[in-house]
XYZ file of N, CA and C in Angstrom:
549
model
N -16.218 -44.122 41.518
C -15.300 -44.534 42.357
C -15.266 -44.168 43.763
N -15.037 -44.899 44.758
C -15.261 -44.409 46.084
C -13.918 -44.355 46.739
N -13.981 -43.370 47.660
C -12.704 -42.895 48.361
C -12.525 -43.998 49.530
N -11.319 -44.281 49.851
C -11.319 -45.079 51.108
C -10.671 -44.229 52.147
N -11.193 -44.052 53.235
C -10.657 -43.246 54.368
C -11.025 -41.883 54.181
N -10.561 -40.878 55.137
C -10.981 -39.505 54.816
C -10.084 -38.937 53.843
N -10.781 -38.132 52.977
C -10.202 -37.357 51.948
C -9.390 -36.148 52.357
N -8.316 -35.922 51.834
C -7.562 -34.575 52.098
C -7.866 -33.524 51.214
N -7.948 -32.344 51.755
C -8.119 -31.060 50.870
C -7.168 -30.999 49.817
N -7.269 -30.379 48.760
C -6.229 -30.284 47.761
C -4.932 -29.478 48.351
N -5.111 -28.559 49.091
C -4.203 -27.731 49.602
C -3.163 -28.497 50.340
N -3.774 -29.210 51.142
C -2.900 -30.204 52.311
C -2.084 -31.050 51.369
N -2.707 -31.750 50.184
C -2.001 -32.664 49.277
C -0.960 -31.916 48.839
N -0.939 -30.774 48.258
C 0.004 -30.021 47.573
C 1.299 -29.724 48.651
N 0.941 -29.467 49.873
C 1.899 -29.227 50.912
C 2.815 -30.333 51.097
N 2.021 -31.684 51.305
C 2.781 -32.828 51.531
C 3.694 -33.264 50.394
N 3.084 -32.953 49.380
C 3.864 -33.511 48.085
C 5.216 -32.414 48.034
N 5.075 -31.207 48.228
C 6.129 -30.364 48.207
C 7.232 -30.677 49.412
N 6.736 -31.132 50.480
C 7.710 -31.522 51.558
C 8.265 -32.919 51.139
N 7.539 -33.736 50.599
C 8.270 -35.083 50.157
C 9.182 -34.614 48.977
N 8.953 -33.875 48.118
C 9.939 -33.634 47.048
C 11.124 -32.830 47.654
N 11.084 -32.029 48.645
C 12.216 -31.438 49.353
C 12.898 -32.385 49.890
N 12.435 -33.430 50.716
C 13.191 -34.421 51.474
C 13.882 -35.494 50.442
N 13.148 -35.768 49.166
C 13.983 -36.665 48.269
C 15.030 -35.727 47.739
N 14.915 -34.503 47.207
C 15.980 -33.755 46.677
C 17.178 -33.718 47.659
N 16.865 -33.413 48.986
C 17.865 -33.348 50.019
C 18.671 -34.604 50.080
N 18.059 -35.787 50.177
C 18.499 -37.002 50.129
C 19.540 -37.413 49.011
N 19.011 -37.030 47.631
C 19.716 -37.165 46.555
C 21.067 -36.319 46.488
N 20.940 -35.154 47.074
C 22.101 -34.166 47.115
C 23.166 -34.850 48.168
N 22.632 -35.470 49.110
C 23.551 -35.910 50.105
C 24.349 -37.205 49.464
N 23.736 -37.968 48.713
C 24.189 -39.209 47.911
C 25.292 -38.613 46.942
N 25.066 -37.527 46.133
C 25.728 -37.114 45.232
C 27.095 -36.700 45.867
N 27.016 -35.882 47.043
C 28.161 -35.454 47.546
C 28.903 -36.408 48.252
N 28.372 -37.565 48.648
C 29.256 -38.646 49.321
C 30.134 -39.460 48.236
N 29.651 -39.743 47.093
C 30.309 -40.304 46.078
C 30.464 -39.473 44.994
N 31.879 -39.144 44.834
C 32.327 -38.221 43.660
C 31.755 -38.765 42.326
N 31.401 -38.206 41.507
C 31.243 -38.659 39.978
C 32.574 -38.959 39.386
N 32.491 -40.087 38.854
C 33.626 -40.524 38.179
C 33.169 -41.034 36.785
N 33.895 -40.876 35.751
C 33.638 -41.553 34.337
C 33.596 -43.011 34.390
N 33.022 -43.684 33.420
C 32.934 -44.948 33.341
C 34.458 -45.554 33.333
N 34.640 -46.651 33.826
C 36.080 -47.166 34.023
C 36.365 -47.465 32.583
N 37.559 -47.491 32.243
C 38.097 -47.729 30.863
C 38.784 -49.035 31.019
N 38.478 -50.110 29.923
C 39.104 -51.396 30.132
C 40.535 -51.255 30.043
N 41.388 -52.118 30.618
C 42.697 -52.172 30.462
C 43.064 -52.478 28.876
N 44.197 -52.154 28.390
C 44.445 -52.327 26.983
C 44.474 -53.757 26.770
N 44.254 -54.002 25.591
C 44.164 -55.465 25.080
C 45.586 -55.845 24.827
N 45.862 -57.108 25.019
C 47.439 -57.632 24.586
C 47.275 -58.049 23.241
N 46.202 -58.156 22.496
C 45.983 -58.548 21.089
C 44.559 -58.681 20.749
N 44.230 -59.111 19.493
C 42.942 -59.358 19.048
C 42.772 -60.758 18.499
N 41.843 -61.490 18.913
C 41.557 -62.907 18.234
C 40.439 -62.550 17.045
N 40.870 -63.060 15.994
C 39.928 -62.839 14.870
C 39.445 -64.461 14.403
N 38.302 -64.610 13.891
C 38.022 -65.897 13.383
C 36.814 -65.761 12.438
N 36.576 -66.743 11.618
C 35.622 -66.986 10.561
C 34.880 -68.335 11.129
N 33.582 -68.042 11.297
C 32.664 -69.231 11.817
C 31.566 -69.325 10.779
N 30.970 -70.579 10.411
C 29.797 -70.788 9.844
C 28.758 -71.709 10.562
N 27.572 -71.220 10.703
C 26.685 -72.153 11.457
C 25.384 -72.399 10.539
N 24.990 -73.632 10.936
C 23.694 -73.882 10.267
C 22.673 -74.655 11.564
N 21.994 -73.791 12.097
C 21.080 -74.309 13.051
C 20.182 -75.375 12.428
N 19.747 -75.165 11.173
C 18.862 -76.204 10.744
C 19.555 -77.389 10.378
N 20.854 -77.454 10.049
C 21.446 -78.828 10.004
C 22.161 -79.224 11.315
N 22.197 -78.367 12.305
C 22.865 -78.791 13.580
C 24.306 -78.681 13.440
N 25.032 -77.941 12.732
C 26.482 -77.933 12.645
C 27.086 -76.523 12.555
N 28.304 -76.559 12.945
C 29.066 -75.296 12.951
C 30.450 -75.628 12.556
N 31.005 -74.791 11.633
C 32.356 -75.088 10.996
C 33.175 -73.857 11.352
N 34.366 -74.091 11.751
C 35.378 -72.983 12.168
C 36.196 -73.013 10.974
N 36.194 -71.826 9.975
C 36.892 -71.862 9.021
C 38.396 -71.425 8.993
N 38.556 -70.619 10.033
C 39.919 -70.043 10.343
C 39.848 -69.033 11.595
N 41.110 -68.894 11.972
C 41.225 -67.903 12.938
C 42.617 -67.337 13.095
N 42.771 -66.375 13.648
C 44.138 -65.652 13.671
C 44.419 -64.604 14.839
N 45.700 -64.450 15.234
C 45.934 -63.608 16.262
C 46.620 -62.460 15.789
N 45.993 -61.158 16.006
C 46.718 -59.876 15.640
C 47.033 -59.153 16.781
N 48.200 -58.308 16.682
C 48.571 -57.569 17.730
C 48.016 -56.048 17.823
N 47.452 -55.708 16.714
C 46.677 -54.365 16.800
C 45.174 -54.672 16.098
N 44.319 -53.569 16.482
C 43.169 -53.572 15.736
C 43.153 -53.288 14.172
N 44.190 -52.370 14.067
C 44.264 -52.309 12.198
C 44.635 -53.585 11.669
N 45.598 -54.389 12.340
C 46.022 -55.683 11.772
C 44.787 -56.737 11.599
N 44.020 -56.573 12.791
C 42.836 -57.543 12.867
C 41.822 -57.141 11.742
N 41.503 -55.876 11.519
C 40.652 -55.543 10.362
C 41.236 -55.921 9.053
N 42.534 -55.997 8.833
C 43.182 -56.452 7.671
C 42.925 -57.850 7.575
N 43.020 -58.614 8.491
C 42.747 -60.015 8.520
C 41.371 -60.327 8.197
N 40.330 -59.628 8.906
C 39.043 -59.633 8.506
C 38.662 -59.394 7.090
N 39.312 -58.379 6.704
C 39.164 -57.950 5.189
C 39.378 -59.101 4.111
N 40.612 -59.689 4.500
C 41.167 -60.916 3.608
C 40.200 -61.926 3.680
N 39.619 -62.141 4.892
C 38.771 -63.387 4.987
C 37.498 -63.085 4.410
N 37.125 -61.736 4.521
C 35.809 -61.445 3.849
C 36.001 -61.412 2.356
N 37.070 -60.974 1.644
C 37.155 -61.290 0.255
C 37.264 -62.706 -0.094
N 37.778 -63.572 0.558
C 37.858 -65.025 0.471
C 36.364 -65.569 0.302
N 35.759 -65.217 1.468
C 34.410 -65.843 1.623
C 33.478 -65.221 0.517
N 33.643 -63.940 0.127
C 32.856 -63.273 -0.990
C 33.160 -64.104 -2.379
N 34.410 -64.443 -2.558
C 34.759 -65.084 -3.808
C 34.242 -66.519 -3.682
N 34.153 -67.193 -2.694
C 33.646 -68.650 -2.561
C 32.087 -68.580 -2.629
N 31.306 -67.526 -2.009
C 29.978 -67.559 -2.020
C 29.429 -66.955 -3.141
N 29.904 -66.005 -3.829
C 29.500 -65.334 -4.931
C 30.370 -64.973 -5.952
N 30.836 -66.274 -6.608
C 31.838 -66.131 -7.657
C 31.405 -65.283 -8.952
N 32.333 -64.496 -9.262
C 32.180 -63.762 -10.454
C 32.512 -64.483 -11.653
N 31.625 -64.754 -12.716
C 31.799 -65.557 -13.917
C 33.116 -65.533 -14.348
N 33.670 -64.329 -14.456
C 34.904 -64.240 -15.318
C 36.173 -64.348 -14.389
N 36.105 -64.338 -13.127
C 37.213 -64.501 -12.150
C 37.340 -65.652 -11.463
N 36.220 -66.590 -11.487
C 36.364 -67.808 -10.507
C 36.821 -68.981 -11.610
N 36.954 -70.052 -10.983
C 37.059 -71.432 -11.600
C 36.141 -71.973 -12.463
N 34.952 -71.405 -12.299
C 33.874 -72.092 -12.663
C 33.358 -71.513 -14.121
N 32.981 -72.448 -15.069
C 32.683 -71.836 -16.443
C 31.467 -70.817 -16.119
N 31.364 -69.888 -17.011
C 30.103 -68.967 -17.053
C 28.842 -69.707 -17.066
N 28.660 -70.640 -17.719
C 27.522 -71.381 -18.095
C 26.912 -72.185 -16.640
N 27.710 -72.409 -15.760
C 27.349 -73.297 -14.510
C 26.771 -72.284 -13.454
N 27.047 -70.973 -13.688
C 26.631 -70.186 -12.532
C 25.258 -69.552 -12.824
N 24.360 -69.256 -11.906
C 23.101 -68.683 -12.146
C 22.902 -67.484 -11.036
N 22.327 -66.590 -11.292
C 21.954 -65.458 -10.511
C 21.228 -65.798 -9.363
N 21.323 -65.627 -8.136
C 20.550 -65.969 -6.934
C 19.248 -65.175 -7.007
N 18.230 -65.813 -6.431
C 16.981 -64.981 -6.481
C 17.042 -63.927 -5.475
N 16.367 -62.625 -5.730
C 16.659 -61.519 -4.825
C 16.267 -61.711 -3.424
N 15.188 -62.395 -3.167
C 14.879 -62.776 -1.810
C 15.655 -63.866 -1.132
N 16.501 -64.425 -1.823
C 17.419 -65.403 -1.190
C 18.525 -64.874 -0.332
N 18.912 -63.574 -0.547
C 20.089 -63.045 0.142
C 21.325 -63.408 -0.437
N 22.269 -62.581 -0.307
C 23.452 -63.000 -0.963
C 24.855 -62.589 0.052
N 25.055 -63.649 0.895
C 25.892 -63.418 1.793
C 27.319 -62.746 1.114
N 27.853 -63.513 -0.051
C 28.995 -63.036 -0.597
C 28.904 -61.501 -1.017
N 27.893 -60.926 -1.447
C 27.934 -59.621 -1.470
C 28.052 -58.764 -0.489
N 27.449 -59.206 0.668
C 27.465 -58.710 2.080
C 28.961 -58.431 2.345
N 29.744 -59.610 2.246
C 31.223 -59.520 2.662
C 32.009 -58.626 1.659
N 31.730 -58.832 0.461
C 32.432 -57.837 -0.488
C 32.104 -56.344 -0.220
N 30.825 -56.056 0.136
C 30.539 -54.647 0.368
C 31.278 -54.208 1.454
N 31.098 -54.964 2.636
C 32.022 -54.628 3.813
C 33.585 -54.475 3.683
N 33.981 -55.413 2.784
C 35.601 -55.125 2.591
C 35.892 -54.022 1.751
N 34.760 -53.315 0.963
C 35.092 -52.025 0.323
C 34.715 -50.830 1.165
N 34.094 -51.114 2.559
C 33.714 -49.920 3.178
C 34.714 -49.375 4.236
N 35.833 -48.571 3.864
C 36.699 -48.170 4.664
C 36.184 -47.326 5.721
N 35.152 -46.553 5.589
C 34.656 -45.674 6.621
C 33.998 -46.650 7.800
N 33.196 -47.405 7.569
C 32.718 -48.388 8.508
C 33.795 -49.272 9.293
N 34.957 -49.512 8.591
C 35.937 -50.389 9.124
C 36.545 -49.300 10.053
N 36.657 -48.126 9.858
C 37.373 -47.064 10.839
C 36.614 -47.182 12.228
N 35.156 -47.081 11.948
C 34.298 -47.182 13.171
C 34.591 -48.679 14.067
N 34.782 -49.715 13.145
C 34.973 -50.854 13.896
C 36.406 -50.940 14.453
N 37.350 -50.117 13.893
C 38.958 -50.097 14.446
C 38.747 -49.413 15.786
N 37.740 -48.204 15.808
C 37.775 -47.443 17.087
C 37.128 -48.219 18.077
N 36.155 -48.983 17.646
C 35.521 -50.048 18.677
C 36.474 -50.977 19.323
N 37.139 -51.467 18.450
C 38.377 -52.625 18.882
C 39.304 -51.745 19.863
N 39.816 -50.754 19.477
C 40.466 -49.817 20.164
C 40.107 -49.475 21.702
N 38.738 -49.415 21.655
C 38.149 -49.150 22.975
C 37.701 -50.440 23.708
N 38.167 -51.533 23.305
C 38.049 -52.911 23.850
C 36.700 -53.653 23.715
N 35.871 -53.382 22.576
C 34.781 -53.844 22.216
C 34.838 -54.688 21.114
N 34.250 -55.869 20.961
C 34.463 -56.899 19.845
C 33.516 -56.239 18.686
N 33.910 -56.669 17.501
C 33.213 -56.410 16.206
C 33.100 -57.541 15.451
N 32.165 -57.363 14.513
C 31.701 -58.547 13.582
C 31.126 -58.135 12.364
N 31.068 -58.900 11.457
C 30.462 -58.745 10.133
C 29.695 -60.082 10.043
N 28.290 -60.183 9.753
C 27.419 -61.315 9.626
C 26.642 -61.076 8.596
N 26.344 -62.388 7.983
C 25.218 -62.682 6.983
C 24.670 -63.957 7.058
N 23.690 -64.111 6.139
C 23.045 -65.390 6.121
C 22.546 -65.689 4.850
N 22.191 -66.952 4.375
C 21.728 -67.286 3.102
C 21.412 -68.792 3.126
N 20.693 -69.082 1.946
C 20.207 -70.656 1.912
C 21.479 -71.416 1.365
N 21.566 -72.466 1.509
C 22.581 -73.494 0.919
C 22.189 -74.884 1.229
N 22.981 -75.817 0.616
C 22.649 -77.150 0.714
C 23.685 -77.782 1.488
N 23.453 -78.543 2.725
C 24.503 -78.948 3.635
C 24.290 -80.231 3.540
N 25.498 -81.237 3.231
C 25.421 -82.735 3.482
C 24.207 -83.280 2.806
N 23.699 -82.829 1.706
C 22.511 -83.462 1.092
C 21.323 -83.431 1.818
N 21.274 -82.406 2.862
C 19.953 -82.458 3.640
C 18.934 -81.410 3.109
N 19.199 -80.924 1.874
C 18.238 -79.974 1.203
C 18.674 -78.634 1.669
N 17.969 -77.662 1.372
C 18.097 -76.284 1.448
C 17.974 -75.887 2.889
N 19.073 -75.272 3.644
C 18.991 -74.903 4.860
C 19.539 -73.363 5.122
N 19.155 -72.862 6.213
C 19.565 -71.515 6.537
C 21.099 -71.497 6.934
N 21.961 -70.695 6.440
C 23.329 -70.824 6.937
C 23.784 -69.402 7.338
N 24.532 -69.309 8.514
C 24.841 -68.080 9.006
C 26.375 -68.016 9.038
N 26.947 -66.717 8.500
C 28.333 -66.595 8.299
C 28.743 -65.400 9.066
N 29.923 -65.480 9.859
C 30.356 -64.447 10.776
C 31.755 -64.512 10.856
N 32.247 -63.343 10.585
C 33.543 -62.878 10.817
C 33.651 -61.985 12.046
N 34.649 -62.307 12.931
C 34.557 -61.471 14.260
C 35.972 -61.294 14.642
N 36.033 -60.202 15.528
C 37.429 -59.918 16.104
C 37.107 -59.355 17.502
N 37.898 -59.734 18.449
C 37.748 -59.392 19.773
C 38.999 -59.250 20.570
N 39.064 -58.047 21.252
C 40.210 -57.951 22.191
C 40.415 -58.880 23.163
N 41.636 -59.364 23.420
C 41.893 -60.223 24.482
C 43.057 -59.873 25.314
N 42.746 -59.815 26.633
C 43.722 -59.406 27.751
C 44.384 -60.932 28.134
N 45.869 -61.011 27.934
C 46.434 -62.187 28.539
C 46.192 -62.350 29.913
N 46.197 -61.373 30.799
C 46.131 -61.675 32.156
C 44.635 -61.671 32.761
N 43.632 -61.703 31.828
C 42.262 -61.707 32.370
C 42.058 -63.026 33.183
N 41.216 -62.896 34.060
C 40.787 -64.060 34.840
C 39.978 -65.056 34.080
N 40.160 -66.309 34.238
C 39.391 -67.120 33.471
C 38.206 -67.608 34.111
N 37.163 -68.203 33.385
C 36.128 -68.637 34.165
C 35.943 -70.011 33.781
N 35.429 -70.815 34.622
C 35.366 -72.275 34.463
C 33.977 -72.635 34.003
N 34.144 -73.412 32.960
C 32.750 -73.720 32.407
C 32.266 -75.199 32.986
N 31.229 -75.255 33.674
C 30.786 -76.590 34.223
C 29.735 -76.953 33.313
N 29.951 -78.218 32.793
C 28.928 -79.024 31.997
C 28.059 -79.819 32.633
N 26.671 -79.870 32.470
C 25.937 -80.927 33.013
C 26.071 -82.118 32.532
N 26.022 -83.255 33.338
C 26.093 -84.606 32.762
C 24.944 -85.191 32.201
């Protein structure tokens, strides 16, 4: 490795580095004193919570809105989501003794197929995690429960299907954004 230009002795490099460090520290101190530290802004309270159930199949190029509802509180939104999760679980993973199907027509899914119904049933029973999601909704953040699994859609053969339950806080006075679609 060859040096470009005259090389500086180590002692002079240390001195220049120390002076540069002092100048940077002084500049940062000036910036900190000019702008008082404030905590992150808290979002304004939500006027309600929009909940919805959506199923998508990118392979089939389709999306289905199964239902939605307006809740006035995070607790009610999670109650809505829990009911929707149990309905999805019963539809996707019916129990032989509880459903409308005779036991002989149901078969166990392969372990690697995934079981979206079991995911929603497990979430509906997990009160601790729902408390975490309630706190997130109260803080103005959206929450969701998602799963995926194979299914047959419109006779197109087995495709991957994505199931989603979600809730998001909504402010009635929030500014709207206009979506421009390309022609």
